[in-house]
Short mmCIF file of C-alpha atoms and ligand atoms in Angstrom, two decimals:
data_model
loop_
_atom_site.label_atom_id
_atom_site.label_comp_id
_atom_site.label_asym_id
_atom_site.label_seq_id
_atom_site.Cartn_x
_atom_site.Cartn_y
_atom_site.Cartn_z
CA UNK S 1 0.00 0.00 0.00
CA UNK S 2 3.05 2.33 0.62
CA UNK S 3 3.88 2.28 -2.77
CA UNK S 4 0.75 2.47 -4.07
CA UNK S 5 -0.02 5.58 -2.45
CA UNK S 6 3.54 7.47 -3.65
CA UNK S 7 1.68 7.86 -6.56
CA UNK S 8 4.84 7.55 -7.71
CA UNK S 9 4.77 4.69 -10.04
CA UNK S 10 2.89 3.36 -13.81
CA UNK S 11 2.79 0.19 -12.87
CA UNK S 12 2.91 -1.96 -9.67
CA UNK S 13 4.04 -5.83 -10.33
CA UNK S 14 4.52 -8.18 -7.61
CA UNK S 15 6.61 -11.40 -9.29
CA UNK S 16 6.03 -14.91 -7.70
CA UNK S 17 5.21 -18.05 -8.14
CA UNK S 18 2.99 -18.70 -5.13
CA UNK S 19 -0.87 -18.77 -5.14
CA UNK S 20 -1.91 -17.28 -2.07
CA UNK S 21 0.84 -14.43 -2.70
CA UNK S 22 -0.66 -13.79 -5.74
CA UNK S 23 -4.00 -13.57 -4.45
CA UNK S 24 -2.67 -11.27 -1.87
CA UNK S 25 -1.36 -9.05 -3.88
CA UNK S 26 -4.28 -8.66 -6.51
CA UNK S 27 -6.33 -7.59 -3.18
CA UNK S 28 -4.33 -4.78 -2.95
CA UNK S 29 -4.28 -3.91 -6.55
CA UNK S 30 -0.95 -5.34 -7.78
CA UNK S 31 -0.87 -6.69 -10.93
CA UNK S 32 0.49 -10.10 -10.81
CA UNK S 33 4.09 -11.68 -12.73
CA UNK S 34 3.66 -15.71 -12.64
CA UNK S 35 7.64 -16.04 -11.71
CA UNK S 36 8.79 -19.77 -13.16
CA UNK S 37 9.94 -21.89 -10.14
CA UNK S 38 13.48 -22.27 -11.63
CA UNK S 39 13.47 -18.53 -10.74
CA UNK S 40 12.02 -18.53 -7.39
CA UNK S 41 14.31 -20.71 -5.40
CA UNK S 42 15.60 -20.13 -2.57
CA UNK S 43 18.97 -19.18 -3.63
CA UNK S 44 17.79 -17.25 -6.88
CA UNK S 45 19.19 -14.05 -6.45
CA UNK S 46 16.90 -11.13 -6.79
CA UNK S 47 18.91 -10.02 -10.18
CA UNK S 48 17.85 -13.35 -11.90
CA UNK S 49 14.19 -12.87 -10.96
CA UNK S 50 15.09 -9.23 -12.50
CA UNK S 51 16.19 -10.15 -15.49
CA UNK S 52 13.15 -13.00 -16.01
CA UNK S 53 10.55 -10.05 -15.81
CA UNK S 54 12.03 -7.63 -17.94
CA UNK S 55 12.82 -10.77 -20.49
CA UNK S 56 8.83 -11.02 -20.24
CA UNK S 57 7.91 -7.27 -20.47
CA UNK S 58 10.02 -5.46 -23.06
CA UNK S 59 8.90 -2.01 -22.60
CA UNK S 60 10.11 -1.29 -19.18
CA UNK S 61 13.20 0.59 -18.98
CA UNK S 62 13.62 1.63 -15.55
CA UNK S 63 12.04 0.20 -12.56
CA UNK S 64 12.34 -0.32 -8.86
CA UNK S 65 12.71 -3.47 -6.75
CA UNK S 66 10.77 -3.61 -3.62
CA UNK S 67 12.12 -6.37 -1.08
CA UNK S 68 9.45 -7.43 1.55
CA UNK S 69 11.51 -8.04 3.65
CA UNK S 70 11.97 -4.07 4.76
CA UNK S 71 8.79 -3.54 6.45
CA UNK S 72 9.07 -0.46 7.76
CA UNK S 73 9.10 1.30 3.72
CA UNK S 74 7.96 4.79 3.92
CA UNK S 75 7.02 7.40 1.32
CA UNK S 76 9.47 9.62 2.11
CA UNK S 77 11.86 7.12 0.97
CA UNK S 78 9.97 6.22 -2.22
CA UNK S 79 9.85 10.24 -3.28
CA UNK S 80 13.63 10.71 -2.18
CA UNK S 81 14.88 7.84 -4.29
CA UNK S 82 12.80 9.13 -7.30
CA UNK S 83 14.00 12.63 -7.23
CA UNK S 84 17.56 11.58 -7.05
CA UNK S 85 16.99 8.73 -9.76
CA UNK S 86 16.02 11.49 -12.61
CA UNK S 87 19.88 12.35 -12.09
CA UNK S 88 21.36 8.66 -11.34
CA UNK S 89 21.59 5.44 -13.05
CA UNK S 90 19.95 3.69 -9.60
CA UNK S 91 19.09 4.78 -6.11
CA UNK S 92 19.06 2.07 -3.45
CA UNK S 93 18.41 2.48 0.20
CA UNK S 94 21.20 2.62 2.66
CA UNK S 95 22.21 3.51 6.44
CA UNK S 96 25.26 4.15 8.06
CA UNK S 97 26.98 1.76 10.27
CA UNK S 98 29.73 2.70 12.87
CA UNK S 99 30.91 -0.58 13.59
CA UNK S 100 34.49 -0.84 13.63
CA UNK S 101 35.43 -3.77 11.19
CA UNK S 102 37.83 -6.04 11.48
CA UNK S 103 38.80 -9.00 8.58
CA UNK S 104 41.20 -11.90 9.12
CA UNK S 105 43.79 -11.65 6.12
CA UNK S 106 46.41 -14.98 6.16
CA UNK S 107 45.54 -16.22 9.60
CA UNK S 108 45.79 -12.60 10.91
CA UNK S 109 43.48 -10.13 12.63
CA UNK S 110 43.32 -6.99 11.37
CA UNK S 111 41.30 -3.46 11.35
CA UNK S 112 38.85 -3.53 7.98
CA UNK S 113 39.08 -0.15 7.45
CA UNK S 114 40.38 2.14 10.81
CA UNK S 115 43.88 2.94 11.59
CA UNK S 116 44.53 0.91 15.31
CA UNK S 117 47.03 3.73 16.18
CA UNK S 118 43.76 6.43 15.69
CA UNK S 119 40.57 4.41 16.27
CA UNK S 120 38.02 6.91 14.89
CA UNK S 121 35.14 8.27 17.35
CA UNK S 122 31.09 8.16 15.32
CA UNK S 123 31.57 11.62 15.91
CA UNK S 124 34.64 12.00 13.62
CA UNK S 125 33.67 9.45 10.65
CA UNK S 126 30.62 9.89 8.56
CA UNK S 127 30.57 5.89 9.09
CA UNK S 128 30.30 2.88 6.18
CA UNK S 129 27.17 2.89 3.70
CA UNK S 130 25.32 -0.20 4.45
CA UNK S 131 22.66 -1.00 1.84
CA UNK S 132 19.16 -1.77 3.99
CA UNK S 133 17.87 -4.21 0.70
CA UNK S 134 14.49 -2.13 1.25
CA UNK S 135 14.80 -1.17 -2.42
CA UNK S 136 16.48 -0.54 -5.54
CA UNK S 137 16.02 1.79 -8.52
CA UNK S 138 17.26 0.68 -11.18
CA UNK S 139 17.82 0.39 -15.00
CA UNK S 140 17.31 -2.61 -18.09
CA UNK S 141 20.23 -1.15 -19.35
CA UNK S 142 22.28 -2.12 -16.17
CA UNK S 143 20.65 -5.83 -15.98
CA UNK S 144 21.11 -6.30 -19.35
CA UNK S 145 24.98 -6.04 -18.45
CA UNK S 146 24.56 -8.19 -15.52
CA UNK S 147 24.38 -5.43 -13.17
CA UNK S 148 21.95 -3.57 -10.33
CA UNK S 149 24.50 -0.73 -9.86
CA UNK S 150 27.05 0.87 -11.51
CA UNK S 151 29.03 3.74 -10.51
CA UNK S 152 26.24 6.21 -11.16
CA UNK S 153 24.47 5.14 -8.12
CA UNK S 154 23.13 7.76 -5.32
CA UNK S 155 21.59 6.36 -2.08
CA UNK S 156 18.64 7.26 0.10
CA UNK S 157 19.42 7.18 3.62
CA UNK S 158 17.15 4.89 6.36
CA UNK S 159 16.42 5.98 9.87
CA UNK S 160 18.33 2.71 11.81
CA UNK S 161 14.72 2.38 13.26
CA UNK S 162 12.66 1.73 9.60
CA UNK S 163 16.01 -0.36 8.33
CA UNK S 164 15.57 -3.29 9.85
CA UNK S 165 15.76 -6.26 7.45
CA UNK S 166 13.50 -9.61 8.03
CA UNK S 167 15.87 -11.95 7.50
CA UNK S 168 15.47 -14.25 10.50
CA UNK S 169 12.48 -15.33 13.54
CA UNK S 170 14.82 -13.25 15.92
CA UNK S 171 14.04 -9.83 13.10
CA UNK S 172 10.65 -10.82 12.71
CA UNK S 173 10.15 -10.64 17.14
CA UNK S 174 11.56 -7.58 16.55
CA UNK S 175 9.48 -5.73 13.64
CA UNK S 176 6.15 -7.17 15.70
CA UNK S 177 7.69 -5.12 18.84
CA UNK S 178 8.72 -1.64 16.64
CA UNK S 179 5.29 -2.42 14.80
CA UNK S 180 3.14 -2.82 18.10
CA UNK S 181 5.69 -0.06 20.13
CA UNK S 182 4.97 2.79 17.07
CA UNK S 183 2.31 5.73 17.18
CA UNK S 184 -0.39 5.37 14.26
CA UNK S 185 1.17 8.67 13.01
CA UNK S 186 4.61 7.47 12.27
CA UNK S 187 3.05 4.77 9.83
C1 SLB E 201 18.71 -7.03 -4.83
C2 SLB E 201 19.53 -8.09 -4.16
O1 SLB E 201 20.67 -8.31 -4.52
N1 SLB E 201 18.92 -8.78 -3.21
C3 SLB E 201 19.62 -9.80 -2.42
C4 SLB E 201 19.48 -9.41 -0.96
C5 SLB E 201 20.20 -8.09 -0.66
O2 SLB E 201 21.58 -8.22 -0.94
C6 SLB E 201 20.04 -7.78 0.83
O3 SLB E 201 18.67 -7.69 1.11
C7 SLB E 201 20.75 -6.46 1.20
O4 SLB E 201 20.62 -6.23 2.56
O5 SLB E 201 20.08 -10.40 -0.15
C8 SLB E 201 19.53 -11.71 -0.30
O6 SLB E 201 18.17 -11.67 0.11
C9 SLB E 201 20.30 -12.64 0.62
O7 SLB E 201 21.52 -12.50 0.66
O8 SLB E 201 19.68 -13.49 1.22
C10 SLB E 201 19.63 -12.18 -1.72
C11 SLB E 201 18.99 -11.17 -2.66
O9 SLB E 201 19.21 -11.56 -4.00
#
C-alpha cells in the first residue's frame, strides 16, 4: 500500500510463483508476474528474478525493486529515491553503520578499514554505507549487463529504526515489537 499511495509509479508488479501471494497481492491492486519456479528458489538471487521479468515485459526501462523483507518502507523514501533517480543510473536504500570492522587476512586479525594507532570516534567518521535491501532503482540497461549498480548510483538514507531487514524469527520478534511499540502517526 506504501507504494501504491507514492503515486509515484505506472505500474505496480509483484513477481512470484505462489498462489496465495498472488491472491494477496491482486487484493491490494498489484498486478500479478507468474515467476517460473526455476526462478524462485531459494537461492535465486533477486537479479535473476530481474532479469526473467524484464525478459517477459520489453517495454520497461527503468524500474524499482521492492524487497518485503523491509517492512518499515515509507514514502518519504519512495519520493527521495525518485528525485535523485532522474539524475542517477539507480538509487538504493542505505544507512550508516559505525561498527568498527575487522577482517582476518592470512591467519591474521586486522582493522577492515580504521587505523589501530587512531581508532576513529562516530563523531569523527561519517561511518560505512550499508545497503538496507528495502529497495532498488534501477535500470534494463544495467541488468542487461549483468548489473543492479554501476558507478552512477546515489543512495537514500534509512532511519536505523525503519532499516531493519526480516531476515530471520529473531528480526521478525523484533518488527512485531517496533510495529506494536509505534504511534499510528509514524506509519
Ligand atoms: C537485490 C539483491 O541483490 N537482493 C539480495 C538481498 C540483498 O543483498 C540484501 O537484502 C541487502 O541487505 O540479499 C539476499 O536476500 C540474501 O543474501 O539473502 C539475496 C537477494 O538476492
Amino acid at each position: 500500500m506504501t507504494i501504491k499511495n507514492s503515486t509515484c509509479f505506472q505500474h505496480i508488479w509483484v513477481s512470484t510463483d505462489d498462489k496465495r501471494i498472488a491472491i494477496e497481492a491482486q487484493k491490494y491492486g498489484a498486478t500479478v508476474h507468474r515467476r517460473p519456479e526455476k526462478f524462485a528458489r531459494d537461492d535465486t538471487p533477486s537479479l535473476h528474478a530481474i532479469s526473467e521479468f524484464l525478459d517477459v515485459h520489453r517495454s520497461i526501462q527503468d524500474f524499482a525493486l521492492f524487497q518485503c523483507t523491509s517492512v518499515f518502507l515509507k514514502t518519504k523514501y519512495i519520493q527521495e529515491a525518485v528525485r535523485k533517480f532522474e539524475s542517477h543510473d539507480c538509487v538504493f536504500a542505505a544507512k550508516r553503520s559505525h561498527y568498527l570492522r575487522w577482517k582476518v587476512v592470512d591467519g591474521e586479525l586486522m582493522p577492515a578499514e580504521f587505523n589501530l594507532s587512531a581508532r576513529p570516534r562516530r563523531q569523527d567518521w561519517q561511518g560505512d554505507i550499508v545497503e538496507t535491501g528495502m529497495f532498488y532503482f534501477s535500470r534494463r540497461k544495467l541488468v542487461d549487463s549483468g548489473l543492479l549498480q554501476n558507478s552512477r548510483c546515489s543512495i537514500v538514507e534509512i532511519a536505523a529504526k525503519d532499516s531493519l531487514e526480516i531476515d530471520s524469527s529473531y528480526d521478525l520478534t523484533l518488527a512485531k515489537y517496533i510495529l506494536s511499540s509505534e504511534t499510528k502517526s509514524e506509519l
